[in-house]
Amino acid sequence: MKTVYLDNNATTRVAPEVLETMLPYFSDLYGNPSSMHTFGGQVAGKIREAREQVAALIGASADEIIFTSCGTESDNAALRSALAAHPDKRHIVTSRVEHPAIKALVAHLAERGYRITELPVDKNGLLDLGQFAESLTPDTAVVSLMWANNETGVIFPVEKAAELARERGILFHTDAVQATGKIAIDMRKNAIDMLSFSGHKLHAPKGIGVLYVRRGTRFSPLLIGGHQEKGRRGGTENTPSIIGLGKACELAARHLETENTAVRRLRDKLETALLARIPNARVNGNGEQRLPNTTNISFEFVEGEGILLLMNEHGICASSGSACTSGSLQPSHVLRAMGVPFTMAHGSIRFSLSVYTTEEEIDFTVDKLPPIIERLRGMSPYWTAAAQSCTSG
């Protein structure tokens, strides 16, 4: 059975070119880049090249790039460094729809006496910049707002928010894990102080991440050890993955137009066709300010877990917008924050495409999903009651 992979916001396949670039560093070129000899020195040279490739993707300088193990580590390092830089300040501003890498961290910090402001979003998942500005106080140490939401793809106005924070002397961090490689980012043209992203979201391997720290920003390392990363992140470099990430960033820059044309067109085709063929369905998230590869669709009166299980029988991979897949009866915190009705929120599916997604895969999904929803609704007492109500009305 063929796999139709529409879960690229969860992780992506490693691009063939990336794998090919990495392979020599598992075998022939295995030297430690910190070594004094030529054998290790040539590896250090490839890491420098990868750092330049990563910096180029986001419009940064190579010395502003710190390699980490993942987006979560980058997020933790950024916030903890900001707090260390301002030990007298005890206020953090974030949003209600952040990824758990931020959401769980600020909850942990709240238990240690920090005051947390979680900004609400409207029904379209958008932030109110006026409300954001009002949340900033002299006691605010750092702001952390995601660039794009992992569940809905909604894009936050982080560049404008960062300007407001800078005017007040407040450090600004963005979790750009979903945005990097999908929309244009140029750190030379904004006021963002720190930015996180993860390799496995843009066709690099798992286990490699990046923290951008603007030159001149005070930084306190999370991992203290050797001299690696100019003392900003101790530990022997994950050489193959760093080199692979460099290649992935080079490819992402090359494919940026494709993401915003061909991938967007396939996303829109999937979205339009499903809404046309399945009644009582809705898209969650602002239509315009959204990543080109992401759609989150709610199907009323069915459970997301059931949809995923039946799609899986056809080899279709996606994610549920509901936390029921992790054993919770509560729907996604993102959809709750947006005020999505309970009967809709539990039946939410996130489809996330990539440059490898084909027209045939979209057509196959459009063909298979409507009968799945119809089957599940046939077993739902809520759908039966709603149908009867409509008939009697």
Coordinates of C-alpha atoms in Angstrom, one line a residue:
M1 CA 0.0 0.0 0.0
K2 CA 1.3 3.4 -1.0
T3 CA 1.8 6.0 1.7
V4 CA 0.3 9.4 1.2
Y5 CA 2.2 11.6 3.6
L6 CA 0.3 14.8 4.5
D7 CA 1.9 15.3 8.0
N8 CA 4.9 17.4 7.2
N9 CA 4.3 19.8 10.1
A10 CA 5.1 16.8 12.3
T11 CA 8.2 15.9 10.4
T12 CA 9.5 15.7 6.9
R13 CA 11.4 13.1 4.9
V14 CA 15.1 13.7 4.6
A15 CA 15.8 15.0 1.1
P16 CA 17.9 12.6 -1.0
E17 CA 20.4 15.4 -1.6
V18 CA 20.7 15.9 2.2
L19 CA 21.3 12.2 2.8
E20 CA 23.9 12.1 0.1
T21 CA 25.7 15.0 1.6
M22 CA 25.7 13.5 5.1
L23 CA 26.8 9.9 4.3
P24 CA 30.6 10.6 4.1
Y25 CA 30.7 12.0 7.6
F26 CA 29.5 8.7 9.1
S27 CA 32.4 6.7 7.5
D28 CA 35.3 8.3 5.7
L29 CA 35.3 11.8 7.2
Y30 CA 34.6 10.9 10.8
G31 CA 37.2 13.3 12.4
N32 CA 36.3 15.5 15.3
P33 CA 36.0 19.1 14.0
S34 CA 37.8 20.4 17.2
S35 CA 41.0 18.4 16.4
M36 CA 44.2 20.1 15.5
H37 CA 45.0 17.7 12.6
T38 CA 44.1 18.1 9.0
F39 CA 41.7 15.1 9.1
G40 CA 39.5 16.8 11.7
G41 CA 40.1 20.3 10.2
Q42 CA 38.4 19.4 6.9
V43 CA 35.3 18.5 8.9
A44 CA 35.4 21.9 10.7
G45 CA 35.5 23.5 7.3
K46 CA 32.3 21.8 6.2
I47 CA 30.6 22.9 9.4
R48 CA 31.6 26.5 8.6
E49 CA 30.1 26.1 5.2
A50 CA 26.9 24.7 6.7
R51 CA 26.7 27.6 9.1
E52 CA 26.8 30.0 6.1
Q53 CA 24.1 28.0 4.3
V54 CA 21.8 28.2 7.4
A55 CA 22.5 31.9 7.8
A56 CA 21.7 32.6 4.2
L57 CA 18.2 31.0 4.4
I58 CA 17.2 33.5 7.1
G59 CA 19.2 36.5 6.2
A60 CA 21.6 36.3 9.1
S61 CA 25.4 36.3 9.6
A62 CA 27.1 33.0 10.2
D63 CA 28.3 34.1 13.6
E64 CA 24.7 34.6 14.7
I65 CA 23.9 30.9 14.2
I66 CA 24.2 28.4 17.1
F67 CA 23.6 24.7 16.3
T68 CA 21.5 22.8 18.9
S69 CA 19.8 19.4 19.1
C70 CA 16.3 20.6 18.2
G71 CA 13.7 23.4 18.3
T72 CA 12.8 22.6 22.0
E73 CA 16.4 23.1 23.1
S74 CA 16.7 26.3 21.1
D75 CA 13.5 27.6 22.7
N76 CA 14.7 26.8 26.2
A77 CA 18.1 28.3 25.6
A78 CA 16.6 31.5 24.3
L79 CA 14.1 32.1 27.1
R80 CA 16.5 31.1 29.9
S81 CA 19.2 33.3 28.5
A82 CA 16.9 36.3 28.3
L83 CA 15.9 35.7 31.9
A84 CA 19.6 35.4 33.0
A85 CA 20.3 38.7 31.2
H86 CA 17.6 40.5 33.2
P87 CA 17.5 38.8 36.6
D88 CA 15.6 41.6 38.1
K89 CA 12.7 41.2 35.7
R90 CA 10.0 38.6 36.4
H91 CA 7.4 38.9 33.6
I92 CA 7.2 36.9 30.4
V93 CA 4.8 37.6 27.5
T94 CA 3.7 34.8 25.2
S95 CA 0.4 33.5 23.6
R96 CA -2.2 30.9 24.4
V97 CA -1.5 28.9 21.2
E98 CA 2.3 28.3 21.5
H99 CA 3.9 24.9 20.9
P100 CA 4.5 22.9 24.1
A101 CA 8.2 23.7 23.9
I102 CA 7.2 27.2 25.0
K103 CA 3.9 26.6 26.7
A104 CA 5.3 23.9 29.1
L105 CA 8.5 26.0 29.7
V106 CA 6.6 29.1 30.8
A107 CA 4.3 27.0 33.0
H108 CA 7.5 25.6 34.6
L109 CA 8.8 29.1 35.1
A110 CA 5.5 30.3 36.6
E111 CA 6.0 27.7 39.3
R112 CA 9.3 29.4 40.1
G113 CA 7.7 32.8 40.6
Y114 CA 7.6 34.3 37.1
R115 CA 4.5 36.2 36.0
I116 CA 3.2 34.9 32.7
T117 CA 0.9 36.8 30.3
E118 CA -0.6 34.5 27.6
L119 CA -2.2 36.6 25.0
P120 CA -5.5 35.4 23.5
V121 CA -6.2 35.0 19.8
D122 CA -9.4 35.7 17.9
K123 CA -11.6 33.2 16.1
N124 CA -9.2 33.3 13.1
G125 CA -6.2 32.6 15.3
L126 CA -4.8 36.1 15.0
L127 CA -3.2 38.3 17.7
D128 CA -4.3 41.8 18.5
L129 CA -1.2 44.0 18.4
G130 CA -2.8 46.7 20.5
Q131 CA -3.4 44.2 23.2
F132 CA 0.1 42.9 22.8
A133 CA 1.6 46.4 23.3
E134 CA -0.5 46.9 26.4
S135 CA 0.8 43.7 27.9
L136 CA 4.4 45.0 27.9
T137 CA 5.6 46.4 31.2
P138 CA 8.9 47.7 32.7
D139 CA 9.1 44.2 34.4
T140 CA 8.9 42.3 31.1
A141 CA 12.1 40.3 30.5
V142 CA 11.3 38.6 27.3
V143 CA 8.5 38.1 24.7
S144 CA 8.2 34.7 22.9
L145 CA 5.7 34.5 20.1
M146 CA 5.6 31.8 17.4
W147 CA 6.0 32.9 13.8
A148 CA 3.5 30.4 12.5
N149 CA 1.2 28.1 14.3
N150 CA 2.0 24.4 14.0
E151 CA -1.7 23.3 14.0
T152 CA -3.4 25.9 11.9
G153 CA -0.5 27.5 10.0
V154 CA -1.7 31.0 11.0
I155 CA 1.1 33.5 10.8
F156 CA 1.7 36.0 13.6
P157 CA 2.9 39.6 13.0
V158 CA 6.1 38.9 14.8
E159 CA 8.1 41.5 13.0
K160 CA 5.8 44.3 14.1
A161 CA 5.6 42.8 17.6
A162 CA 9.4 42.7 17.8
E163 CA 9.6 46.4 16.9
L164 CA 7.2 47.3 19.8
A165 CA 9.3 45.2 22.2
R166 CA 12.5 46.8 21.1
E167 CA 11.0 50.3 21.6
R168 CA 10.6 49.3 25.3
G169 CA 14.0 47.6 25.6
I170 CA 12.5 44.1 25.8
L171 CA 14.1 41.0 24.3
F172 CA 12.0 39.3 21.6
H173 CA 12.2 35.6 20.7
T174 CA 10.2 33.7 18.0
D175 CA 9.7 30.0 17.6
A176 CA 10.0 29.8 13.8
V177 CA 10.0 26.0 13.6
Q178 CA 7.1 25.9 11.2
A179 CA 7.8 29.1 9.3
T180 CA 11.4 28.6 8.3
G181 CA 11.7 27.4 4.7
K182 CA 8.1 28.0 4.0
I183 CA 7.9 31.8 4.0
A184 CA 10.6 34.4 3.4
I185 CA 12.6 35.4 6.5
D186 CA 15.2 38.1 6.6
M187 CA 16.7 38.9 10.0
R188 CA 18.5 41.9 8.5
K189 CA 15.1 43.6 8.2
N190 CA 13.5 43.0 11.5
A191 CA 14.0 43.6 15.3
I192 CA 13.8 40.0 16.4
D193 CA 16.6 39.2 18.9
M194 CA 16.4 35.4 18.9
L195 CA 14.8 32.8 16.6
S196 CA 14.5 29.0 16.8
F197 CA 14.0 26.4 14.2
S198 CA 14.4 22.6 13.7
G199 CA 16.0 20.6 10.9
H200 CA 13.5 17.9 10.6
K201 CA 10.7 20.3 9.6
L202 CA 12.6 21.2 6.4
H203 CA 13.9 17.9 5.1
A204 CA 17.0 17.6 7.3
P205 CA 17.4 14.8 9.9
K206 CA 15.9 14.8 13.4
G207 CA 18.2 15.8 16.2
I208 CA 19.5 19.1 14.8
G209 CA 18.2 22.6 15.5
V210 CA 19.3 26.2 15.3
L211 CA 19.1 29.2 17.6
Y212 CA 19.7 32.5 15.9
V213 CA 21.0 35.2 18.4
R214 CA 21.4 38.7 17.0
R215 CA 24.9 40.0 17.2
G216 CA 25.2 42.1 20.4
T217 CA 22.5 40.3 22.3
R218 CA 23.6 39.1 25.7
F219 CA 23.6 35.3 25.8
S220 CA 23.9 32.9 28.6
P221 CA 24.4 29.3 27.4
L222 CA 22.1 26.5 28.4
L223 CA 24.7 23.8 28.0
I224 CA 28.1 24.6 29.5
G225 CA 31.0 22.5 28.5
G226 CA 33.7 22.8 25.8
H227 CA 34.5 25.7 23.5
Q228 CA 32.1 24.6 20.7
E229 CA 29.8 27.2 19.1
K230 CA 32.1 29.8 20.5
G231 CA 31.3 28.7 24.0
R232 CA 27.5 29.2 23.5
R233 CA 26.6 25.5 23.4
G234 CA 29.0 23.0 24.7
G235 CA 29.3 19.5 23.3
T236 CA 30.9 17.8 20.3
E237 CA 29.2 18.8 17.1
N238 CA 26.6 16.5 15.5
T239 CA 28.7 16.8 12.3
P240 CA 26.6 14.8 9.8
S241 CA 23.4 16.4 10.8
I242 CA 24.9 19.9 10.8
I243 CA 26.2 19.4 7.3
G244 CA 22.9 17.9 6.2
L245 CA 21.0 20.8 7.7
G246 CA 23.2 23.2 5.7
K247 CA 22.2 21.4 2.5
A248 CA 18.5 21.3 3.5
C249 CA 18.6 25.1 4.0
E250 CA 20.2 25.6 0.6
L251 CA 17.4 23.5 -0.9
A252 CA 14.7 25.3 1.1
A253 CA 15.9 28.7 -0.2
R254 CA 15.7 27.2 -3.8
H255 CA 12.2 25.8 -3.2
L256 CA 10.7 28.9 -1.4
E257 CA 8.8 30.0 -4.6
T258 CA 7.5 26.4 -5.1
E259 CA 6.2 26.4 -1.5
N260 CA 4.3 29.5 -2.1
T261 CA 2.9 28.6 -5.6
A262 CA 2.7 24.9 -6.3
V263 CA 2.4 23.7 -2.7
R264 CA -0.1 26.4 -1.9
R265 CA -2.2 25.4 -5.0
L266 CA -2.3 21.8 -3.9
R267 CA -3.3 22.8 -0.4
D268 CA -6.1 25.0 -1.7
K269 CA -7.3 22.2 -4.0
L270 CA -7.5 19.8 -1.1
E271 CA -9.2 22.3 1.1
T272 CA -11.8 23.4 -1.5
A273 CA -12.6 19.9 -2.7
L274 CA -13.2 18.6 0.9
L275 CA -15.4 21.5 1.9
A276 CA -17.4 21.1 -1.3
R277 CA -17.9 17.3 -0.8
I278 CA -18.3 17.1 3.0
P279 CA -21.1 19.1 4.7
N280 CA -20.7 20.6 8.1
A281 CA -16.9 21.2 7.7
R282 CA -14.9 24.3 8.2
V283 CA -11.3 25.5 8.0
N284 CA -9.7 26.7 11.2
G285 CA -7.5 29.7 10.8
N286 CA -7.2 32.9 8.8
G287 CA -7.4 32.2 5.1
E288 CA -4.7 34.8 4.0
Q289 CA -2.2 34.9 6.9
R290 CA -1.4 31.3 6.8
L291 CA 1.5 29.0 5.8
P292 CA 1.1 27.8 2.2
N293 CA 1.3 24.1 3.1
T294 CA -1.1 23.9 6.0
T295 CA -4.8 23.4 6.4
N296 CA -6.7 22.5 9.5
I297 CA -10.3 21.3 8.8
S298 CA -13.0 20.4 11.3
F299 CA -15.6 17.8 10.5
E300 CA -18.6 18.2 12.8
F301 CA -19.9 15.4 15.0
V302 CA -17.0 13.0 14.4
E303 CA -13.8 12.2 16.4
G304 CA -10.4 13.1 14.9
E305 CA -9.0 9.8 16.2
G306 CA -11.5 7.8 14.2
I307 CA -10.8 9.8 11.0
L308 CA -7.1 9.2 11.4
L309 CA -7.5 5.4 11.9
L310 CA -9.7 5.0 8.8
M311 CA -7.4 7.2 6.7
N312 CA -4.5 5.1 7.9
E313 CA -6.2 2.0 6.3
H314 CA -5.7 3.8 3.0
G315 CA -2.2 4.8 3.8
I316 CA -3.0 8.5 4.3
C317 CA -1.0 10.2 7.0
A318 CA -2.2 13.3 8.8
S319 CA -2.6 14.7 12.3
S320 CA -5.6 15.3 14.5
G321 CA -6.3 18.8 15.9
S322 CA -7.6 17.0 18.9
A323 CA -5.5 15.8 21.9
C324 CA -7.7 12.7 22.0
T325 CA -4.8 10.9 20.3
S326 CA -2.8 11.3 23.5
G327 CA -5.5 10.0 25.7
S328 CA -7.1 13.4 26.6
L329 CA -10.8 14.1 26.1
Q330 CA -10.1 17.8 25.6
P331 CA -9.6 19.2 22.1
S332 CA -6.5 21.1 21.1
H333 CA -5.5 24.1 23.2
V334 CA -5.1 26.0 20.0
L335 CA -8.6 25.4 18.8
R336 CA -10.0 26.0 22.3
A337 CA -8.2 29.4 22.3
M338 CA -9.8 30.2 18.9
G339 CA -13.3 29.4 20.3
V340 CA -13.9 26.5 17.8
P341 CA -17.2 24.8 18.9
F342 CA -16.7 21.6 20.8
T343 CA -18.6 19.5 18.2
M344 CA -16.1 20.8 15.6
A345 CA -12.9 20.9 17.6
H346 CA -12.9 17.1 18.3
G347 CA -13.1 16.3 14.6
S348 CA -10.2 18.5 13.4
I349 CA -7.6 17.2 11.0
R350 CA -4.4 18.9 10.1
F351 CA -3.1 18.3 6.6
S352 CA 0.4 19.6 5.9
L353 CA 2.0 19.3 2.5
S354 CA 5.6 19.5 1.2
V355 CA 7.4 20.0 -2.1
Y356 CA 7.2 16.2 -2.5
T357 CA 3.4 16.2 -2.4
T358 CA 1.8 15.2 -5.7
E359 CA -1.5 16.0 -7.4
E360 CA -2.3 12.3 -7.5
E361 CA -2.0 12.1 -3.7
I362 CA -4.4 15.1 -3.2
D363 CA -6.9 13.5 -5.6
F364 CA -6.6 10.2 -3.7
T365 CA -7.2 11.9 -0.4
V366 CA -10.2 13.8 -1.8
D367 CA -11.6 10.5 -3.1
K368 CA -11.2 8.5 0.2
L369 CA -12.0 11.0 2.9
P370 CA -15.7 11.8 2.2
P371 CA -16.9 8.2 2.6
I372 CA -14.8 8.0 5.8
I373 CA -16.6 11.0 7.3
E374 CA -20.0 9.6 6.1
R375 CA -19.3 6.3 7.7
L376 CA -18.3 7.8 11.1
R377 CA -21.2 10.1 11.1
G378 CA -23.5 7.2 10.5
M379 CA -22.3 5.8 13.8
S380 CA -22.6 9.1 15.7
P381 CA -25.8 9.8 17.7
Y382 CA -25.0 13.5 17.6
W383 CA -25.0 13.5 13.8
T384 CA -28.2 11.5 13.7
A385 CA -29.9 14.0 16.2
A386 CA -28.7 17.0 14.2
A387 CA -29.9 15.5 10.9
Q388 CA -33.3 14.7 12.4
S389 CA -33.5 18.3 13.8
C390 CA -32.8 19.7 10.3
T391 CA -35.4 17.5 8.8
S392 CA -38.1 18.3 11.3
G393 CA -37.2 22.0 11.1

